[in-house]
Amino acid sequence: MELSTIAGQSIPTFPLYSTDEKAIPLLGFGTAEYPFGASIHTLKETILEAIKLGYRHFDTAAIYLSEQPLGEAISDALRLGLIKSRDELFITSKLWCSDAHHDFVLPALKKTLQNLKLEYLNLFLIHWPLSLKPGKYEFPFQKEDIVPFDPKSVWEAMEECQGLGLTKSIGVSNFSCKKLETILSTAKIPPAVNQVEMNPLWQQKKLRKFCEEKGILVEAYSPLGAKGTAWGTNRVMECEVLKEIAQAKGKSLAQVCLRWAHEQGVCALVKSFNKERMKQNLDIFDWKLTADESHKISQLPQCKGFPGAAFLSDDGPYKSVEEL
Ligand code: A2P
């Protein structure tokens, strides 16, 4: 992977495939909190703080309720001169499952852009390989709302969004190798990104190899295990091997996880709404893990934090975690 840095910033960037997009900063600021919208009234200020600290890549989604505060923070950052132009930012949002129907994709993106007060996204992702009956935006959702997902027609609509210039690039999230194969078999524009759960306890080795071969950048969500959320556990933050490595290096366990993700060639998306931890999480680019430390991490027993039981149903497309 060739790395370059944005002027004045310490975060390395990587050029995305199949897009005219300049480059994606390889550390992003996650805005999903649990429950969604829990600190909606302070989120704008938190994001402004993140911009001040040097974050330039922000990850949101229609379902997170963070699009509007992010949009307000961007407007304020421009007004305050923290950034000179919107082009200095990399903004990702995601299509919720109830809009994962061909004719709903473009209106959903337009609504997202309206929430963000932006003319274009840098990256628009299909949030899950699943469709829900249109009209409701809720998570968890009702199993009876799960309806057949047609990847071909949804992806065609995503391609139209890129063609219209409303997003610079398109991709997917939570897609397995098999589901990526399905998209790739008909895609005119291949997905630039697959955003998935990834951390030392769920390393995604097979999926990462597949994505590398296809030129798809992997983005890691829950790089610290997302403790305290419906999709995370304490296991990563309580892992003894990681604690020992962190202690020996004089780094925090979170920094070890983020550095490890970086050294695997992926883009990590980390969420902290605490100023000190936001700062700490940026401080991962001028030191390395040793071969021995990387080896110890590679040997950790694997356990998925979010098996996705909510997405399984007897009548829907996925009856088991394996199928999902
Ligand atoms: P907080 O927002 O209070 O900092 P993930 O990025 O895997 O989803 O994990 C997010 C969780 O990890 C949040 O609970 C966040 O809490 C916490 N977190 C983020 N950065 C750090 C850090 N450097 N040290 C400890 N906990 C962190």
Tab-separated table of C-alpha atoms and ligand atoms in Angstrom:
chain	number	residue	atom	x	y	z
A	1	MET	CA	0.000	0.000	0.000
A	2	GLU	CA	1.336	3.426	-0.904
A	3	LEU	CA	0.697	6.051	1.671
A	4	SER	CA	0.627	9.784	1.426
A	5	THR	CA	-0.374	12.370	3.995
A	6	ILE	CA	-2.788	15.271	3.649
A	7	ALA	CA	-0.968	18.603	3.921
A	8	GLY	CA	-0.550	19.486	7.575
A	9	GLN	CA	-2.168	16.268	8.783
A	10	SER	CA	-0.556	13.193	10.226
A	11	ILE	CA	-3.173	10.713	8.994
A	12	PRO	CA	-1.995	8.643	6.011
A	13	THR	CA	-4.315	8.406	3.002
A	14	PHE	CA	-4.890	5.772	0.357
A	15	PRO	CA	-6.275	6.204	-3.190
A	16	LEU	CA	-9.571	4.366	-3.722
A	17	TYR	CA	-10.041	2.112	-6.729
A	18	SER	CA	-12.738	2.731	-9.410
A	19	THR	CA	-13.374	6.359	-8.560
A	20	ASP	CA	-12.049	9.827	-9.244
A	21	GLU	CA	-11.872	10.268	-5.487
A	22	LYS	CA	-8.512	11.710	-4.425
A	23	ALA	CA	-7.742	9.576	-1.362
A	24	ILE	CA	-9.279	8.278	1.820
A	25	PRO	CA	-7.714	9.106	5.214
A	26	LEU	CA	-6.900	5.743	6.786
A	27	LEU	CA	-8.281	6.657	10.203
A	28	GLY	CA	-11.894	7.766	10.411
A	29	PHE	CA	-14.097	9.128	13.183
A	30	GLY	CA	-17.109	6.904	13.909
A	31	THR	CA	-20.355	8.631	14.887
A	32	ALA	CA	-22.485	5.596	15.817
A	33	GLU	CA	-23.343	5.492	19.489
A	34	TYR	CA	-25.751	3.280	21.354
A	35	PRO	CA	-28.631	3.917	21.561
A	36	PHE	CA	-28.540	5.929	18.316
A	37	GLY	CA	-28.857	9.645	18.989
A	38	ALA	CA	-28.064	9.306	22.745
A	39	SER	CA	-25.899	12.440	22.742
A	40	ILE	CA	-27.419	14.144	19.722
A	41	HIS	CA	-27.402	17.551	21.481
A	42	THR	CA	-23.645	17.548	22.113
A	43	LEU	CA	-22.549	15.680	18.996
A	44	LYS	CA	-22.007	18.795	16.865
A	45	GLU	CA	-19.531	20.171	19.437
A	46	THR	CA	-17.820	16.772	19.738
A	47	ILE	CA	-17.321	16.604	15.967
A	48	LEU	CA	-16.012	20.180	15.895
A	49	GLU	CA	-13.481	19.139	18.528
A	50	ALA	CA	-12.509	16.177	16.336
A	51	ILE	CA	-11.945	18.487	13.357
A	52	LYS	CA	-9.793	20.744	15.570
A	53	LEU	CA	-7.729	17.717	16.612
A	54	GLY	CA	-7.102	16.753	12.972
A	55	TYR	CA	-9.757	14.166	12.062
A	56	ARG	CA	-10.782	14.631	8.425
A	57	HIS	CA	-12.713	11.424	7.729
A	58	PHE	CA	-16.185	11.039	9.279
A	59	ASP	CA	-18.412	7.985	9.124
A	60	THR	CA	-22.158	8.362	9.537
A	61	ALA	CA	-25.321	6.548	8.396
A	62	ALA	CA	-28.989	7.349	7.966
A	63	ILE	CA	-29.842	5.052	10.894
A	64	TYR	CA	-27.318	6.609	13.340
A	65	LEU	CA	-29.138	9.978	13.614
A	66	SER	CA	-25.710	11.621	13.354
A	67	GLU	CA	-26.014	13.053	9.831
A	68	GLN	CA	-27.562	16.342	10.959
A	69	PRO	CA	-25.082	17.101	13.782
A	70	LEU	CA	-22.228	16.188	11.425
A	71	GLY	CA	-23.621	18.568	8.787
A	72	GLU	CA	-23.924	21.349	11.376
A	73	ALA	CA	-20.363	20.718	12.573
A	74	ILE	CA	-19.070	20.931	8.985
A	75	SER	CA	-20.908	24.258	8.437
A	76	ASP	CA	-19.466	25.612	11.699
A	77	ALA	CA	-15.956	24.359	10.864
A	78	LEU	CA	-16.104	26.244	7.571
A	79	ARG	CA	-17.492	29.376	9.214
A	80	LEU	CA	-14.815	29.263	11.933
A	81	GLY	CA	-12.057	28.670	9.379
A	82	LEU	CA	-11.069	25.279	10.871
A	83	ILE	CA	-11.158	24.007	7.280
A	84	LYS	CA	-10.973	26.100	4.124
A	85	SER	CA	-13.267	23.971	2.026
A	86	ARG	CA	-15.549	20.958	2.308
A	87	ASP	CA	-13.127	19.173	-0.039
A	88	GLU	CA	-10.729	18.790	2.885
A	89	LEU	CA	-13.130	16.282	4.445
A	90	PHE	CA	-13.959	12.696	3.562
A	91	ILE	CA	-17.612	11.980	4.407
A	92	THR	CA	-19.204	8.529	4.298
A	93	SER	CA	-22.856	7.696	4.849
A	94	LYS	CA	-24.914	4.523	4.433
A	95	LEU	CA	-28.160	3.409	2.875
A	96	TRP	CA	-30.468	1.950	5.518
A	97	CYS	CA	-32.140	-1.422	4.804
A	98	SER	CA	-35.627	0.077	4.409
A	99	ASP	CA	-34.228	2.086	1.455
A	100	ALA	CA	-32.384	-0.905	-0.036
A	101	HIS	CA	-34.789	-1.076	-3.014
A	102	HIS	CA	-33.821	0.198	-6.472
A	103	ASP	CA	-36.193	3.184	-6.567
A	104	PHE	CA	-35.506	4.267	-2.986
A	105	VAL	CA	-31.727	4.571	-3.252
A	106	LEU	CA	-31.464	7.966	-4.971
A	107	PRO	CA	-34.149	9.629	-2.773
A	108	ALA	CA	-32.392	8.204	0.309
A	109	LEU	CA	-29.053	9.679	-0.796
A	110	LYS	CA	-30.721	13.035	-1.484
A	111	LYS	CA	-32.210	13.012	2.036
A	112	THR	CA	-28.783	12.146	3.493
A	113	LEU	CA	-27.206	15.047	1.573
A	114	GLN	CA	-29.960	17.337	2.821
A	115	ASN	CA	-29.285	16.220	6.431
A	116	LEU	CA	-25.581	16.844	5.934
A	117	LYS	CA	-26.116	20.101	3.998
A	118	LEU	CA	-23.649	18.778	1.417
A	119	GLU	CA	-23.675	18.566	-2.372
A	120	TYR	CA	-21.863	15.253	-2.488
A	121	LEU	CA	-20.652	12.370	-0.339
A	122	ASN	CA	-17.178	10.902	-0.715
A	123	LEU	CA	-18.492	7.410	-0.115
A	124	PHE	CA	-21.985	5.913	-0.008
A	125	LEU	CA	-22.357	2.354	1.317
A	126	ILE	CA	-25.119	-0.258	1.338
A	127	HIS	CA	-25.320	-0.657	5.128
A	128	TRP	CA	-26.312	-4.358	5.192
A	129	PRO	CA	-27.017	-6.990	2.533
A	130	LEU	CA	-30.670	-6.896	3.593
A	131	SER	CA	-33.896	-5.139	2.638
A	132	LEU	CA	-36.697	-4.114	4.962
A	133	LYS	CA	-40.201	-2.922	4.103
A	134	PRO	CA	-39.870	0.764	3.177
A	135	GLY	CA	-40.909	3.602	5.445
A	136	LYS	CA	-39.481	2.703	8.860
A	137	TYR	CA	-36.064	3.686	10.205
A	138	GLU	CA	-35.503	1.567	13.274
A	139	PHE	CA	-32.933	-0.745	14.772
A	140	PRO	CA	-33.640	-3.302	16.088
A	141	PHE	CA	-36.352	-3.877	13.489
A	142	GLN	CA	-39.258	-6.318	13.275
A	143	LYS	CA	-38.412	-9.680	11.723
A	144	GLU	CA	-41.639	-9.527	9.710
A	145	ASP	CA	-40.318	-6.397	7.977
A	146	ILE	CA	-37.473	-8.373	6.337
A	147	VAL	CA	-38.130	-8.738	2.580
A	148	PRO	CA	-36.042	-10.213	-0.289
A	149	PHE	CA	-32.836	-8.300	-1.083
A	150	ASP	CA	-31.988	-7.838	-4.766
A	151	PRO	CA	-28.274	-6.944	-4.854
A	152	LYS	CA	-28.179	-6.360	-8.631
A	153	SER	CA	-30.875	-3.701	-8.818
A	154	VAL	CA	-29.803	-1.984	-5.572
A	155	TRP	CA	-26.208	-1.838	-6.814
A	156	GLU	CA	-27.364	-0.417	-10.181
A	157	ALA	CA	-29.058	2.405	-8.274
A	158	MET	CA	-25.851	2.980	-6.275
A	159	GLU	CA	-23.960	3.225	-9.595
A	160	GLU	CA	-26.487	5.798	-10.811
A	161	CYS	CA	-25.775	7.863	-7.675
A	162	GLN	CA	-22.052	7.879	-8.483
A	163	GLY	CA	-22.832	8.674	-12.138
A	164	LEU	CA	-24.845	11.718	-11.035
A	165	GLY	CA	-21.876	12.968	-8.988
A	166	LEU	CA	-23.864	12.833	-5.737
A	167	THR	CA	-21.225	10.532	-4.302
A	168	LYS	CA	-17.612	10.198	-5.422
A	169	SER	CA	-17.487	6.484	-4.673
A	170	ILE	CA	-19.748	3.619	-3.656
A	171	GLY	CA	-19.303	0.502	-1.595
A	172	VAL	CA	-20.870	-1.950	0.779
A	173	SER	CA	-20.832	-2.857	4.452
A	174	ASN	CA	-21.176	-6.216	6.202
A	175	PHE	CA	-20.734	-8.147	2.942
A	176	SER	CA	-19.121	-11.625	2.935
A	177	CYS	CA	-16.860	-12.853	0.075
A	178	LYS	CA	-19.841	-14.627	-1.469
A	179	LYS	CA	-22.055	-11.545	-1.420
A	180	LEU	CA	-19.225	-9.440	-2.861
A	181	GLU	CA	-18.890	-12.016	-5.666
A	182	THR	CA	-22.574	-11.528	-6.452
A	183	ILE	CA	-22.162	-7.752	-6.700
A	184	LEU	CA	-18.950	-8.063	-8.724
A	185	SER	CA	-20.590	-10.452	-11.208
A	186	THR	CA	-22.862	-7.694	-12.552
A	187	ALA	CA	-21.256	-4.438	-11.383
A	188	LYS	CA	-20.169	-1.792	-13.881
A	189	ILE	CA	-18.471	0.018	-10.994
A	190	PRO	CA	-16.968	-2.399	-8.460
A	191	PRO	CA	-17.383	-1.530	-4.761
A	192	ALA	CA	-14.498	0.679	-3.600
A	193	VAL	CA	-14.929	-0.335	0.047
A	194	ASN	CA	-16.325	-3.086	2.270
A	195	GLN	CA	-16.864	-1.863	5.835
A	196	VAL	CA	-16.971	-4.738	8.329
A	197	GLU	CA	-16.395	-5.578	11.976
A	198	MET	CA	-12.662	-6.037	12.463
A	199	ASN	CA	-10.385	-6.038	15.481
A	200	PRO	CA	-7.730	-8.350	17.000
A	201	LEU	CA	-10.464	-10.763	18.124
A	202	TRP	CA	-12.201	-10.840	14.714
A	203	GLN	CA	-9.450	-10.418	12.171
A	204	GLN	CA	-11.336	-11.178	8.940
A	205	LYS	CA	-8.282	-12.821	7.333
A	206	LYS	CA	-10.160	-14.562	4.501
A	207	LEU	CA	-12.310	-11.542	3.646
A	208	ARG	CA	-9.293	-9.223	3.691
A	209	LYS	CA	-7.389	-11.447	1.283
A	210	PHE	CA	-10.383	-11.563	-1.061
A	211	CYS	CA	-10.850	-7.774	-0.925
A	212	GLU	CA	-7.162	-7.147	-1.556
A	213	GLU	CA	-7.276	-9.341	-4.676
A	214	LYS	CA	-10.299	-7.411	-5.953
A	215	GLY	CA	-8.961	-3.920	-5.125
A	216	ILE	CA	-11.627	-3.343	-2.455
A	217	LEU	CA	-10.437	-1.390	0.593
A	218	VAL	CA	-11.540	-2.905	3.902
A	219	GLU	CA	-12.755	-0.503	6.561
A	220	ALA	CA	-12.738	-1.768	10.153
A	221	TYR	CA	-15.669	-0.868	12.361
A	222	SER	CA	-15.612	-1.747	16.072
A	223	PRO	CA	-11.773	-1.696	16.018
A	224	LEU	CA	-11.894	-1.604	19.846
A	225	GLY	CA	-14.779	-4.072	20.096
A	226	ALA	CA	-17.500	-1.395	20.531
A	227	LYS	CA	-18.051	-2.116	24.209
A	228	GLY	CA	-21.389	-1.002	25.594
A	229	THR	CA	-23.246	-1.184	22.280
A	230	ALA	CA	-25.767	-3.694	20.940
A	231	TRP	CA	-23.156	-4.727	18.336
A	232	GLY	CA	-20.103	-4.957	20.611
A	233	THR	CA	-18.596	-6.637	23.672
A	234	ASN	CA	-15.952	-5.933	26.359
A	235	ARG	CA	-13.798	-8.781	25.075
A	236	VAL	CA	-11.283	-6.689	23.105
A	237	MET	CA	-10.731	-4.106	25.856
A	238	GLU	CA	-10.325	-6.928	28.406
A	239	CYS	CA	-7.996	-9.131	26.354
A	240	GLU	CA	-4.958	-10.052	28.490
A	241	VAL	CA	-2.557	-10.461	25.542
A	242	LEU	CA	-3.427	-6.977	24.283
A	243	LYS	CA	-3.101	-5.556	27.803
A	244	GLU	CA	0.410	-7.040	28.108
A	245	ILE	CA	1.507	-5.690	24.720
A	246	ALA	CA	0.137	-2.252	25.552
A	247	GLN	CA	1.850	-2.172	28.941
A	248	ALA	CA	5.206	-3.271	27.520
A	249	LYS	CA	5.040	-0.578	24.826
A	250	GLY	CA	3.793	2.238	27.030
A	251	LYS	CA	0.744	2.606	24.779
A	252	SER	CA	-2.938	2.151	25.542
A	253	LEU	CA	-4.761	-1.018	24.552
A	254	ALA	CA	-6.878	1.084	22.178
A	255	GLN	CA	-3.742	2.399	20.456
A	256	VAL	CA	-2.415	-1.135	20.043
A	257	CYS	CA	-5.710	-2.180	18.371
A	258	LEU	CA	-5.690	0.838	16.041
A	259	ARG	CA	-2.015	0.438	15.153
A	260	TRP	CA	-2.608	-3.264	14.480
A	261	ALA	CA	-5.516	-2.412	12.132
A	262	HIS	CA	-3.346	0.155	10.359
A	263	GLU	CA	-0.545	-2.366	9.875
A	264	GLN	CA	-3.038	-4.776	8.265
A	265	GLY	CA	-3.583	-2.187	5.507
A	266	VAL	CA	-7.175	-1.327	6.403
A	267	CYS	CA	-8.920	1.917	7.306
A	268	ALA	CA	-9.977	1.936	10.977
A	269	LEU	CA	-13.111	3.814	12.065
A	270	VAL	CA	-12.922	4.556	15.760
A	271	LYS	CA	-15.572	6.174	17.917
A	272	SER	CA	-14.681	8.234	20.938
A	273	PHE	CA	-16.633	11.253	22.105
A	274	ASN	CA	-14.030	11.991	24.797
A	275	LYS	CA	-11.440	14.622	23.925
A	276	GLU	CA	-8.445	12.904	25.525
A	277	ARG	CA	-9.278	9.544	23.951
A	278	MET	CA	-9.956	11.216	20.585
A	279	LYS	CA	-6.445	12.670	20.770
A	280	GLN	CA	-4.924	9.390	21.927
A	281	ASN	CA	-6.521	7.485	19.056
A	282	LEU	CA	-4.796	9.738	16.507
A	283	ASP	CA	-1.391	9.001	17.986
A	284	ILE	CA	-0.682	5.734	16.185
A	285	PHE	CA	1.357	6.669	13.135
A	286	ASP	CA	4.907	7.184	14.394
A	287	TRP	CA	5.552	3.839	16.082
A	288	LYS	CA	5.203	0.167	15.138
A	289	LEU	CA	4.325	-3.204	16.587
A	290	THR	CA	7.259	-5.623	16.661
A	291	ALA	CA	7.135	-8.874	14.689
A	292	ASP	CA	6.697	-10.746	17.971
A	293	GLU	CA	3.765	-8.526	19.039
A	294	SER	CA	2.095	-8.892	15.629
A	295	HIS	CA	2.581	-12.656	15.821
A	296	LYS	CA	0.987	-12.827	19.285
A	297	ILE	CA	-2.026	-10.856	18.000
A	298	SER	CA	-2.317	-13.088	14.927
A	299	GLN	CA	-2.644	-16.110	17.249
A	300	LEU	CA	-5.538	-14.740	19.331
A	301	PRO	CA	-8.650	-16.960	19.388
A	302	GLN	CA	-11.318	-15.511	17.112
A	303	CYS	CA	-14.829	-14.593	18.189
A	304	LYS	CA	-17.222	-12.353	16.262
A	305	GLY	CA	-18.604	-9.552	18.445
A	306	PHE	CA	-21.771	-9.050	16.408
A	307	PRO	CA	-23.086	-12.284	14.892
A	308	GLY	CA	-26.134	-10.378	13.563
A	309	ALA	CA	-28.951	-12.456	15.075
A	310	ALA	CA	-31.323	-9.551	14.366
A	311	PHE	CA	-30.832	-10.139	10.635
A	312	LEU	CA	-31.895	-13.803	10.719
A	313	SER	CA	-35.465	-14.961	10.184
A	314	ASP	CA	-37.282	-18.099	9.138
A	315	ASP	CA	-38.930	-16.414	6.150
A	316	GLY	CA	-36.151	-13.987	5.181
A	317	PRO	CA	-33.021	-14.490	3.051
A	318	TYR	CA	-30.809	-15.537	6.013
A	319	LYS	CA	-31.776	-18.372	8.328
A	320	SER	CA	-28.341	-18.782	9.929
A	321	VAL	CA	-25.336	-16.666	10.886
A	322	GLU	CA	-23.341	-18.554	8.216
A	323	GLU	CA	-25.795	-17.537	5.480
A	324	LEU	CA	-25.630	-13.919	6.614
B	1	A2P	P1	-15.764	6.933	24.594
B	1	A2P	O1	-16.623	7.510	23.491
B	1	A2P	O2	-16.288	7.250	25.955
B	1	A2P	O3	-14.287	7.250	24.431
B	1	A2P	P2	-15.306	1.137	18.744
B	1	A2P	O4	-14.560	2.248	18.081
B	1	A2P	O5	-14.694	-0.207	18.641
B	1	A2P	O6	-16.762	1.142	18.337
B	1	A2P	O7	-15.304	1.429	20.339
B	1	A2P	C1	-15.931	2.541	20.874
B	1	A2P	C2	-15.907	2.459	22.395
B	1	A2P	O8	-14.554	2.511	22.854
B	1	A2P	C3	-16.616	3.610	23.019
B	1	A2P	O9	-17.243	3.109	24.186
B	1	A2P	C4	-15.514	4.584	23.381
B	1	A2P	O10	-15.896	5.324	24.521
B	1	A2P	C5	-14.369	3.652	23.713
B	1	A2P	N1	-13.052	4.204	23.387
B	1	A2P	C6	-12.689	4.895	22.291
B	1	A2P	N2	-11.385	5.217	22.325
B	1	A2P	C7	-10.902	4.715	23.485
B	1	A2P	C8	-9.627	4.727	24.113
B	1	A2P	N3	-8.588	5.313	23.537
B	1	A2P	N4	-9.513	4.107	25.314
B	1	A2P	C9	-10.563	3.512	25.905
B	1	A2P	N5	-11.794	3.467	25.374
B	1	A2P	C10	-11.977	4.059	24.173
